[in-house]
JSON list of C-alpha atoms and ligand atoms in Angstrom, two decimals:
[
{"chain": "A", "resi": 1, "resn": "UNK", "atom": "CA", "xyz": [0.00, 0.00, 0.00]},
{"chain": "A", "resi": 2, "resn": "UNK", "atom": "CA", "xyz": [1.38, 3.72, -0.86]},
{"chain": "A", "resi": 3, "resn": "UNK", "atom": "CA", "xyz": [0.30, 5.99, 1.83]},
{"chain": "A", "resi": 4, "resn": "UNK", "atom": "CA", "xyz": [0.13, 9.80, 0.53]},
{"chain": "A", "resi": 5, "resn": "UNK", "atom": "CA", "xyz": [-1.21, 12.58, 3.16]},
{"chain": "A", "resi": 6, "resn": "UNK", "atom": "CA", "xyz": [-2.64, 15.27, 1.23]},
{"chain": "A", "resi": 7, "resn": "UNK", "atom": "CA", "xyz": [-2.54, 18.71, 3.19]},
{"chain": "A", "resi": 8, "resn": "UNK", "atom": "CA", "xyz": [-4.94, 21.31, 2.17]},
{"chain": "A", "resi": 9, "resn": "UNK", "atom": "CA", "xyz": [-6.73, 24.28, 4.53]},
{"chain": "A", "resi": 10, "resn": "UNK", "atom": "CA", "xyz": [-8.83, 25.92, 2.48]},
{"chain": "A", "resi": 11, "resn": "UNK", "atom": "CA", "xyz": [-11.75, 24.87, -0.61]},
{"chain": "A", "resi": 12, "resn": "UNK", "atom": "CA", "xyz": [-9.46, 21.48, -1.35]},
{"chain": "A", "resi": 13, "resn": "UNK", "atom": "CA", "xyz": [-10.53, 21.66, -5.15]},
{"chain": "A", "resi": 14, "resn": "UNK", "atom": "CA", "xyz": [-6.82, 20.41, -5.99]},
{"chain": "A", "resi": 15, "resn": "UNK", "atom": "CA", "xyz": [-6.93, 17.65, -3.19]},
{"chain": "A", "resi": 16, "resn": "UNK", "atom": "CA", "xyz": [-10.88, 16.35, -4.73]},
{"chain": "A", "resi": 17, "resn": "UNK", "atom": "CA", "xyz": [-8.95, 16.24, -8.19]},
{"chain": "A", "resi": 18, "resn": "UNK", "atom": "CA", "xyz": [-6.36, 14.06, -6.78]},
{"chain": "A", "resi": 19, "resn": "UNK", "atom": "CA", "xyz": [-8.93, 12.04, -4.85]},
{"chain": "A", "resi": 20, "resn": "UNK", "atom": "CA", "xyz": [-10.61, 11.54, -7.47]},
{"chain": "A", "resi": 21, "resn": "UNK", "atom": "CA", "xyz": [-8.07, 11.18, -10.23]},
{"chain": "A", "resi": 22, "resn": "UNK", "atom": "CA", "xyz": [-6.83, 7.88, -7.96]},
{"chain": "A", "resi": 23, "resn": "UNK", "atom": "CA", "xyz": [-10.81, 6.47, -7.49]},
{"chain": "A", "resi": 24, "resn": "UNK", "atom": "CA", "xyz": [-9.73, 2.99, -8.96]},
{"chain": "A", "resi": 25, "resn": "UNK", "atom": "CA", "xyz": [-6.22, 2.18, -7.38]},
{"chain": "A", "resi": 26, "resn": "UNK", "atom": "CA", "xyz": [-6.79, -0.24, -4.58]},
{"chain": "A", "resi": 27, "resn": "UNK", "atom": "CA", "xyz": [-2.96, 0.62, -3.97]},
{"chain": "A", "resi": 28, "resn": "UNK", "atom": "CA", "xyz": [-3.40, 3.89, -2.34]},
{"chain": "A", "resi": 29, "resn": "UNK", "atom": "CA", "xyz": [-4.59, 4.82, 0.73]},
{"chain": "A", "resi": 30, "resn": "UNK", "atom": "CA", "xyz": [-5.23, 8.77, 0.88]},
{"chain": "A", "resi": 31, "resn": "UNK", "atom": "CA", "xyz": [-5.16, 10.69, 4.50]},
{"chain": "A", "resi": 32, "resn": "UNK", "atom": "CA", "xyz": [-6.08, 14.51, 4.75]},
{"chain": "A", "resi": 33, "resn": "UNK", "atom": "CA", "xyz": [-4.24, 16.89, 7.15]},
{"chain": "A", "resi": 34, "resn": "UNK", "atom": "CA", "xyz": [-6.30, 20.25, 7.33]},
{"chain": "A", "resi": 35, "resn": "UNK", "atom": "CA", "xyz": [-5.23, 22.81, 9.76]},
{"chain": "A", "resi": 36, "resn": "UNK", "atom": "CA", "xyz": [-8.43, 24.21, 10.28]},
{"chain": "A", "resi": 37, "resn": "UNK", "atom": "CA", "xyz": [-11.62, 22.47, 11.77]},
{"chain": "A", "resi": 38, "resn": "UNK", "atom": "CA", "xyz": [-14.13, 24.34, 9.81]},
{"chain": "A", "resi": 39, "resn": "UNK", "atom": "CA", "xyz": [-12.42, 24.27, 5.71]},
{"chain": "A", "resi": 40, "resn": "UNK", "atom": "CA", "xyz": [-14.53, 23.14, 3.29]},
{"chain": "A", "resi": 41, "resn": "UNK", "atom": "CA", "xyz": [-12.31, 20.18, 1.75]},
{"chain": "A", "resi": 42, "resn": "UNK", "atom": "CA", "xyz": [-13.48, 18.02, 5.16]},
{"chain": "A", "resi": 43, "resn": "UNK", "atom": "CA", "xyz": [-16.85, 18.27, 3.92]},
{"chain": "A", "resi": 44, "resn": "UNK", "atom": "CA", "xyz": [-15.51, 17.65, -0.02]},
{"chain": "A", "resi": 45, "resn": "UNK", "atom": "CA", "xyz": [-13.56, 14.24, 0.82]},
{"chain": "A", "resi": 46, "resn": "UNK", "atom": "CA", "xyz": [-16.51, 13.18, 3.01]},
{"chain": "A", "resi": 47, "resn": "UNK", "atom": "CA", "xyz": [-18.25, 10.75, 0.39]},
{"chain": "A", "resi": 48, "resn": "UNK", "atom": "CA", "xyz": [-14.38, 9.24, 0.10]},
{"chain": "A", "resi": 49, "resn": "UNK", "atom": "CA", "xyz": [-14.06, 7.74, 3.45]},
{"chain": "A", "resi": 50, "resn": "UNK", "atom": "CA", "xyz": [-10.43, 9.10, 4.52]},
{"chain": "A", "resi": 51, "resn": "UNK", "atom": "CA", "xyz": [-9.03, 9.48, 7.55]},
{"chain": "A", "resi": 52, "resn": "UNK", "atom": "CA", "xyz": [-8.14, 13.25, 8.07]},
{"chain": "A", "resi": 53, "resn": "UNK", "atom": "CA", "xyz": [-5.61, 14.54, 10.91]},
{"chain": "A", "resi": 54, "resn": "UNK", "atom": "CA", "xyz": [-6.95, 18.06, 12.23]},
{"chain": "A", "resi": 55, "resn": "UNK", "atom": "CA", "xyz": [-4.16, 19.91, 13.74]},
{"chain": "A", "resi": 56, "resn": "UNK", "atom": "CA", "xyz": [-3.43, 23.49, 14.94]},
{"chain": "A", "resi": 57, "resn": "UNK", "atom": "CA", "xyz": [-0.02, 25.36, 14.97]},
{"chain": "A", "resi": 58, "resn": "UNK", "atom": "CA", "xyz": [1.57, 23.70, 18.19]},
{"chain": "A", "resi": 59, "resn": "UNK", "atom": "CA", "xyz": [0.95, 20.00, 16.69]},
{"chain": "A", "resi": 60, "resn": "UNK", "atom": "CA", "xyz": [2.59, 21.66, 13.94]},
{"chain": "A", "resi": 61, "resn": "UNK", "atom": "CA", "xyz": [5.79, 23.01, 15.33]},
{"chain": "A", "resi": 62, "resn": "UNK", "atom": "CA", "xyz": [6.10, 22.77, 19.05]},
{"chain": "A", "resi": 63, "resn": "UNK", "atom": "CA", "xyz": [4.96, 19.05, 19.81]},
{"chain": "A", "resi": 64, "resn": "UNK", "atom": "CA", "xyz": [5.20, 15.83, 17.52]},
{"chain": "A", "resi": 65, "resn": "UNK", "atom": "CA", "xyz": [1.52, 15.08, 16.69]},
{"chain": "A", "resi": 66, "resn": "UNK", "atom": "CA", "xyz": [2.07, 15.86, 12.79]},
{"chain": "A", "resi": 67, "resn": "UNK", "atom": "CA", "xyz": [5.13, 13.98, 12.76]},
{"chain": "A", "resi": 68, "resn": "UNK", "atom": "CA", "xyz": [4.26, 11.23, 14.80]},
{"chain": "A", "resi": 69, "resn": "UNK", "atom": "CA", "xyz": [0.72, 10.87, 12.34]},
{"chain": "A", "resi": 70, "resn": "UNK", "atom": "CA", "xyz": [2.87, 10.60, 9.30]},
{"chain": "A", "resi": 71, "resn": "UNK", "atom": "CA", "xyz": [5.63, 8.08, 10.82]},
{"chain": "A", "resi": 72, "resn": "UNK", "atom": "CA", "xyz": [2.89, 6.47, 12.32]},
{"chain": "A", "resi": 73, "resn": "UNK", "atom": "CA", "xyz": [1.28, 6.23, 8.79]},
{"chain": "A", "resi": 74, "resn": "UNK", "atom": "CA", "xyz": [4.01, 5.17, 7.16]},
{"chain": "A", "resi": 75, "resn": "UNK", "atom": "CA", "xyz": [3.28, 8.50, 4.57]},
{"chain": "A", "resi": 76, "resn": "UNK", "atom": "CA", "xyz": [5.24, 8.20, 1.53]},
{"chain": "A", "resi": 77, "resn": "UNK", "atom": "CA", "xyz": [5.16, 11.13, -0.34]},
{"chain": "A", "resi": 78, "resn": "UNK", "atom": "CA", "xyz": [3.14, 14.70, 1.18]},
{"chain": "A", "resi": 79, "resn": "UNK", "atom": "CA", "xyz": [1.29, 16.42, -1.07]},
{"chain": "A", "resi": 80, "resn": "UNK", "atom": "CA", "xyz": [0.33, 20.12, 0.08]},
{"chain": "A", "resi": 81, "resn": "UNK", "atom": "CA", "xyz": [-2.50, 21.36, -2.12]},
{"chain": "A", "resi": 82, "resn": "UNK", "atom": "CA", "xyz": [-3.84, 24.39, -0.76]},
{"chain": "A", "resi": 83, "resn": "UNK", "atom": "CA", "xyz": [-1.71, 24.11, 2.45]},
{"chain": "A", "resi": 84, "resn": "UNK", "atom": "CA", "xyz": [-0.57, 27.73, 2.95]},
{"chain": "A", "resi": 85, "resn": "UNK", "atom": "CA", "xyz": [2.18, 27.13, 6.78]},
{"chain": "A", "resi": 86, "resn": "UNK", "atom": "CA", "xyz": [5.04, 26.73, 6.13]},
{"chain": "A", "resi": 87, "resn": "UNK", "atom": "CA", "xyz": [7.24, 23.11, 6.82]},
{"chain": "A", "resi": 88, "resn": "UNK", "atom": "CA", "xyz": [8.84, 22.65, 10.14]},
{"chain": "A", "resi": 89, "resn": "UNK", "atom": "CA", "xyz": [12.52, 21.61, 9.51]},
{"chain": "A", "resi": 90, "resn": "UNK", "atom": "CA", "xyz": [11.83, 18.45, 11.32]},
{"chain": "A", "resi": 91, "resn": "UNK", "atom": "CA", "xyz": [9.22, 17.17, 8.60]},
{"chain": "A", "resi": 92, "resn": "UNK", "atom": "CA", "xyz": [11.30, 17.85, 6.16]},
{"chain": "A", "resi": 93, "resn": "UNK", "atom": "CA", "xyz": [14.35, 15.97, 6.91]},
{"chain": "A", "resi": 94, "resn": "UNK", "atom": "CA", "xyz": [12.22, 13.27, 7.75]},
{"chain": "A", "resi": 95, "resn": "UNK", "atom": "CA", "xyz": [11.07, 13.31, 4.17]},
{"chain": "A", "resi": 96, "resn": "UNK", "atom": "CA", "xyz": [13.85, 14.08, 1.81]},
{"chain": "A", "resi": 97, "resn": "UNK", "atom": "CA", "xyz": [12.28, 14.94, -1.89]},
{"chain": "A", "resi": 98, "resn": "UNK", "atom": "CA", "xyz": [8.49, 13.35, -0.26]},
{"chain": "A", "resi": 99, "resn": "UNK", "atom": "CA", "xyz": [7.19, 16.68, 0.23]},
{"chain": "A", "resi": 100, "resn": "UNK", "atom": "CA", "xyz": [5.47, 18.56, -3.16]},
{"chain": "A", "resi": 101, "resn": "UNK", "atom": "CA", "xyz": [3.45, 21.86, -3.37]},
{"chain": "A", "resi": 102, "resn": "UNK", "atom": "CA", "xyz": [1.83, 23.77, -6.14]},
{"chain": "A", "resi": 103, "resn": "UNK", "atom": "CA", "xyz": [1.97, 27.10, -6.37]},
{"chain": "A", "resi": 104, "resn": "UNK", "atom": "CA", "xyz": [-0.69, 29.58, -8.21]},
{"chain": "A", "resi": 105, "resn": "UNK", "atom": "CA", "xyz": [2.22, 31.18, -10.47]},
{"chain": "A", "resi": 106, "resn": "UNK", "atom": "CA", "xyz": [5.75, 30.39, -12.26]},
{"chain": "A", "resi": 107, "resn": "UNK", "atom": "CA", "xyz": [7.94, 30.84, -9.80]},
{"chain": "A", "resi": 108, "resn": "UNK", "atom": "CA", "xyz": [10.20, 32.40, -8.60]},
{"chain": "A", "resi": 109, "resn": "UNK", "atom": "CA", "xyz": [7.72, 34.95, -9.90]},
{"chain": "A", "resi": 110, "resn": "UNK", "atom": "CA", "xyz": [5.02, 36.01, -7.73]},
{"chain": "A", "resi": 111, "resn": "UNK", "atom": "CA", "xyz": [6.10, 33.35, -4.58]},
{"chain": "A", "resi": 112, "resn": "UNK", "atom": "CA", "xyz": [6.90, 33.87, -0.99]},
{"chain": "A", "resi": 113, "resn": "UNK", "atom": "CA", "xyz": [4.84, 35.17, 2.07]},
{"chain": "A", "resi": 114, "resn": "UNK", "atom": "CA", "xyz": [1.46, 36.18, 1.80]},
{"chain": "A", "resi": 115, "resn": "UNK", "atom": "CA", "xyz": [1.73, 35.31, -1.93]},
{"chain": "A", "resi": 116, "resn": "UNK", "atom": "CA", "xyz": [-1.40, 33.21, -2.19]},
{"chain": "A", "resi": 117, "resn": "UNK", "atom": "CA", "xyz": [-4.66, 32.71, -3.87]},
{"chain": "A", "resi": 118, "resn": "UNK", "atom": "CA", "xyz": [-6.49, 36.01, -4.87]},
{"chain": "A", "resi": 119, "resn": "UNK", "atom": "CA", "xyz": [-3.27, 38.09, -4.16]},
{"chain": "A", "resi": 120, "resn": "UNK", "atom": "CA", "xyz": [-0.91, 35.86, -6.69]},
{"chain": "A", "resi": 121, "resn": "UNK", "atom": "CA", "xyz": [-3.09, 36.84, -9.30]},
{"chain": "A", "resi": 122, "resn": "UNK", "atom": "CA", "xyz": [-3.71, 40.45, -8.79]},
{"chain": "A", "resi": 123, "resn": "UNK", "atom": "CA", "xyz": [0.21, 41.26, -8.49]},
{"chain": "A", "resi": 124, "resn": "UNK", "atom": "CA", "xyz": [0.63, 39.14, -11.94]},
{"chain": "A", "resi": 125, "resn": "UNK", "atom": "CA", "xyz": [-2.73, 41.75, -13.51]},
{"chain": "A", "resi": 126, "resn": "UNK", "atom": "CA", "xyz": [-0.30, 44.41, -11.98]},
{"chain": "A", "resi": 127, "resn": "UNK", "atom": "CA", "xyz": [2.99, 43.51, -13.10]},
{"chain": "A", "resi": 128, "resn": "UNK", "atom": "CA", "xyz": [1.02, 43.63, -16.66]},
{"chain": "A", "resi": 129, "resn": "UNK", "atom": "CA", "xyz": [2.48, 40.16, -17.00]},
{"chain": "A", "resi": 130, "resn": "UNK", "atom": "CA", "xyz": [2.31, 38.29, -20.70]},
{"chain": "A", "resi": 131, "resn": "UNK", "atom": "CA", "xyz": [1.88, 34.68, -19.35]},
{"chain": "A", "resi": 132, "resn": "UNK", "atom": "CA", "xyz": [1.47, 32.91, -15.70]},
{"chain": "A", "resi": 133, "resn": "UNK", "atom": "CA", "xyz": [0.79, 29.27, -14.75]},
{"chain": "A", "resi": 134, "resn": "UNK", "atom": "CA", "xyz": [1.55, 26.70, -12.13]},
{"chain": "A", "resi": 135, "resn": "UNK", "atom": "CA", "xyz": [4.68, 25.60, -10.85]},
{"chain": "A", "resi": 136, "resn": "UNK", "atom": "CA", "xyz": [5.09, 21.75, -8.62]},
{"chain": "A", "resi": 137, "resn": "UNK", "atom": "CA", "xyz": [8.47, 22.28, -6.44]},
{"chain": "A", "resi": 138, "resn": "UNK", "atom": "CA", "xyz": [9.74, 20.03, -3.78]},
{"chain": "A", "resi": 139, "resn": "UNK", "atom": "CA", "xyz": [9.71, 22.17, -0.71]},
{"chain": "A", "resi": 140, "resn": "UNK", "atom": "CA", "xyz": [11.98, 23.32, 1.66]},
{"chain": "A", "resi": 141, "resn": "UNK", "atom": "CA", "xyz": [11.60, 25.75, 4.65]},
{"chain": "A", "resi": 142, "resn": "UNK", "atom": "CA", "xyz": [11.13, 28.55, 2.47]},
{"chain": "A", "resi": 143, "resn": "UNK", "atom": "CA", "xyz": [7.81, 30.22, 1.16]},
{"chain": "A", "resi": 144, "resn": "UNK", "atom": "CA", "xyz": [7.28, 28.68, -2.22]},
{"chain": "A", "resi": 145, "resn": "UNK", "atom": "CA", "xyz": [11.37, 27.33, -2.84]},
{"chain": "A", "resi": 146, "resn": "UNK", "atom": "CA", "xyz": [12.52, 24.00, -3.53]},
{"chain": "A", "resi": 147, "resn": "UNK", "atom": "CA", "xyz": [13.42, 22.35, -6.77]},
{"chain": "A", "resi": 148, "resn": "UNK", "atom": "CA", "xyz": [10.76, 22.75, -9.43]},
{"chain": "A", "resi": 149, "resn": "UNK", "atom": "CA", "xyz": [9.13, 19.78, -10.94]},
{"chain": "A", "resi": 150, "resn": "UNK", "atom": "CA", "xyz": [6.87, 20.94, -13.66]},
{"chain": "A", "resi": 151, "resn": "UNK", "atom": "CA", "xyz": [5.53, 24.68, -14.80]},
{"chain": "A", "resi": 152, "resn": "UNK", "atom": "CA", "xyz": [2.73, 24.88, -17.05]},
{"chain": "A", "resi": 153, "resn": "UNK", "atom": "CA", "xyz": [1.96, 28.33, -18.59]},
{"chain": "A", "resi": 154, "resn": "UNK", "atom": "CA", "xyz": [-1.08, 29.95, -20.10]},
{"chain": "A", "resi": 155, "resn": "UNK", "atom": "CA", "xyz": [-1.71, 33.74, -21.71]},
{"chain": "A", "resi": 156, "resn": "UNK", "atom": "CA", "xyz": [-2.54, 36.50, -19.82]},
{"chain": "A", "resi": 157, "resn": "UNK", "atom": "CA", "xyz": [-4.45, 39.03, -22.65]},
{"chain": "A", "resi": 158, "resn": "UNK", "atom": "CA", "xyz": [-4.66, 42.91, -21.89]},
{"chain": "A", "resi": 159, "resn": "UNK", "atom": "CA", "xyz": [-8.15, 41.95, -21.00]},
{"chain": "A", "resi": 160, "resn": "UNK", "atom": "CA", "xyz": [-8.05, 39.87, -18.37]},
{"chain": "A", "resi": 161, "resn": "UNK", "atom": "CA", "xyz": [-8.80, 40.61, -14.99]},
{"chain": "A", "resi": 162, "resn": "UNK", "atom": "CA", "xyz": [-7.14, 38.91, -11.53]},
{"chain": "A", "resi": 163, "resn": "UNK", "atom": "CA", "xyz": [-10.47, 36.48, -11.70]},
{"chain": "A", "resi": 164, "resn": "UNK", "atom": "CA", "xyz": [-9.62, 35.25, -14.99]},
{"chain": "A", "resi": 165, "resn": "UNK", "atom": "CA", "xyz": [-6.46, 34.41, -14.85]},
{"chain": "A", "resi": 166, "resn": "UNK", "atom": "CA", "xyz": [-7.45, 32.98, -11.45]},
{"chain": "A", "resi": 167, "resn": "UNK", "atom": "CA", "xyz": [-9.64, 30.37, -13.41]},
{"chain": "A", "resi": 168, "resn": "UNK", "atom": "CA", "xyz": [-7.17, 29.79, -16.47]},
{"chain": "A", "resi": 169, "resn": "UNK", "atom": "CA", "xyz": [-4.35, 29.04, -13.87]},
{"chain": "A", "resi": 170, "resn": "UNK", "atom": "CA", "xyz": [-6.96, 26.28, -11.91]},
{"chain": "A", "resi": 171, "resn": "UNK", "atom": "CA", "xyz": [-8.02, 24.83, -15.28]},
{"chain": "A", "resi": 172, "resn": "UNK", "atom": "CA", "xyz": [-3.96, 23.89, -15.67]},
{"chain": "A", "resi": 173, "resn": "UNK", "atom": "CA", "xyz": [-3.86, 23.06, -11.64]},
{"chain": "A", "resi": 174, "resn": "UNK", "atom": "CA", "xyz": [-7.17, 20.46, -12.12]},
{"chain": "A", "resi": 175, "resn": "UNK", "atom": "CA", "xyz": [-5.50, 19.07, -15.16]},
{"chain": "A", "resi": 176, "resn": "UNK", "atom": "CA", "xyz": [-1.57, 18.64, -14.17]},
{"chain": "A", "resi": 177, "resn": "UNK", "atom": "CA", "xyz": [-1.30, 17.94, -10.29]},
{"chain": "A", "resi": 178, "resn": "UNK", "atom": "CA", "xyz": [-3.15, 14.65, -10.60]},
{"chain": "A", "resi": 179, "resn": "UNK", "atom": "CA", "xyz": [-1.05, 13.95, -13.00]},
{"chain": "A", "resi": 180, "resn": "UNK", "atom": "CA", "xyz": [2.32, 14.82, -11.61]},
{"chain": "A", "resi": 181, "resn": "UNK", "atom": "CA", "xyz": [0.93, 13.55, -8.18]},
{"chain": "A", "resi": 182, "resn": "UNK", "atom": "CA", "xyz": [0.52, 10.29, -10.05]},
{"chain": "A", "resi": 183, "resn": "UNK", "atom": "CA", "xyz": [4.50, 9.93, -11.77]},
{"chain": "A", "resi": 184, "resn": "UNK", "atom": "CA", "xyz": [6.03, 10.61, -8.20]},
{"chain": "A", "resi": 185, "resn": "UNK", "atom": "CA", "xyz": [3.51, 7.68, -6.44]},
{"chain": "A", "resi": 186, "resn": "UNK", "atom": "CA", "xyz": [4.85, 5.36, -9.32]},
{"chain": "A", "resi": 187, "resn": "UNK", "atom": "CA", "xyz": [8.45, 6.20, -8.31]},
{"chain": "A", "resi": 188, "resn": "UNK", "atom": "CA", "xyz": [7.70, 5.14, -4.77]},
{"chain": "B", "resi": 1, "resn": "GAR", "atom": "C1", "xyz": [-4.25, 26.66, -5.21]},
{"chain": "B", "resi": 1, "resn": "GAR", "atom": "O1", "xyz": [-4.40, 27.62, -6.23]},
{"chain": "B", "resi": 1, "resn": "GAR", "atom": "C2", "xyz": [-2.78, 26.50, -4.88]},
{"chain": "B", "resi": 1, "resn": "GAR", "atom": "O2", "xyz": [-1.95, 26.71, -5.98]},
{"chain": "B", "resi": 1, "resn": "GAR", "atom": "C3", "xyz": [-2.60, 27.58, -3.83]},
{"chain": "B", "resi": 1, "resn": "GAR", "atom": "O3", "xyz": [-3.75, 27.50, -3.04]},
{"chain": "B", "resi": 1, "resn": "GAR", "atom": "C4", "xyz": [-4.85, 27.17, -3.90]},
{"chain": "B", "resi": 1, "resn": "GAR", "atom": "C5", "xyz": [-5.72, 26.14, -3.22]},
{"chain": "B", "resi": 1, "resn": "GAR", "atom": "O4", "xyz": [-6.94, 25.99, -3.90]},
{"chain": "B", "resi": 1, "resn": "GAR", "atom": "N1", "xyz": [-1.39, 27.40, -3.07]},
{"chain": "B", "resi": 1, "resn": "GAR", "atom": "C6", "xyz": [-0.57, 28.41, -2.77]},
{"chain": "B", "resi": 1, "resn": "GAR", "atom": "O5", "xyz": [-0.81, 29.57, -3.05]},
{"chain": "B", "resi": 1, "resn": "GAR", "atom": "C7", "xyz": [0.72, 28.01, -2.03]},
{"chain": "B", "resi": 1, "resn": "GAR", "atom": "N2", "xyz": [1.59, 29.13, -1.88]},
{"chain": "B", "resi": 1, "resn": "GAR", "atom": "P1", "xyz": [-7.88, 24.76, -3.57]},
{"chain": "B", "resi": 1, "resn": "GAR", "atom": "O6", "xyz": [-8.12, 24.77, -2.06]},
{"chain": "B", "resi": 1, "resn": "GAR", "atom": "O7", "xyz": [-9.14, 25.02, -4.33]},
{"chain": "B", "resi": 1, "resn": "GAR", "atom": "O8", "xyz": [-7.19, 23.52, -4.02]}
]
């Protein structure tokens, strides 16, 4: 069995995708950490029957809950989709090139702190930027760092406003980190 812990905080369309993208493999077995209680991806993965870890910021980085969950889970690779804290140096060296994010943008364009969601977009509308897209990295204990696995790009037109580019850039998200997600679980 390849245990993968997904990580996501906020809407979770990006961890449903996965989900859902692995709906036949009998090989997987999916677990959600969420650092808040109340985000809408617990009731999204609620028809899928997976165990979910809720944890606030002291599990996080001042006891071993998280860690402990994912030894105890024998997690193979971490997925963040949506997962916004950053990675306690401890998780990380426990999982050396195990740990993937996506980020709304080609980095190192438009990455770091308090570069997320609504906010990535409207500083690439601002920067009058030609094209934008997604970027996979492995992470590290840096905002939005780590050695890139994929980019995909699409246009930005003179037209388009922070909302549409917000949708062209999750129409390549939907479509590539299921994918990606998938060629790194075959590698375990
Ligand atoms: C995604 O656009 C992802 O790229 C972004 O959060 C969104 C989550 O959406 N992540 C970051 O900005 C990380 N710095 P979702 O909850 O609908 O999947």
């Amino acid at each position: 069995m390849k245990n993968i812990a997904i990580w996501a905080s906020g809407k979770g369309s990006n961890a449903l995708k996965i989900i859902e993208h692995f709906n036949n493999r009998t090989d997987i077995c999916f677990y959600l950490l969420c650092n808040k209680s109340n985000a809408l991806v617990l009731e999204k993965i609620k028809p899928y029957s997976i165990e979910n870890l809720i944890f606030d910021r002291a599990d996080l980085y001042e006891n071993n809950k998280v860690l402990d969950f994912l030894k105890e889970k024998q997690i193979g690779l971490n997925v963040l989709a949506g997962f916004l804290w950053l990675m306690p140096t401890p998780i990380i060296e426990a999982f050396p090139k195990r740990i993937v994010n996506i980020h709304p943008a080609l980095l190192p364009k438009f990455g770091g702190k308090g570069m997320y969601g609504m906010k990535v977009h409207e500083a690439v509308r601002a920067a009058n930027e030609a094209e934008t897209g997604i970027t996979i990295h492995y992470t590290d204990e840096h905002y939005d760092e780590g050695e890139v696995i994929f980019q995909a790009k699409c246009e930005v037109s003179p037209v388009d406003t922070p909302e549409t580019i917000a949708k062209k850039v999750q129409v390549l998200e939907h479509l590539h980190f299921p994918l990606v997600t998938e060629q790194l679980i075959n590698k375990l």
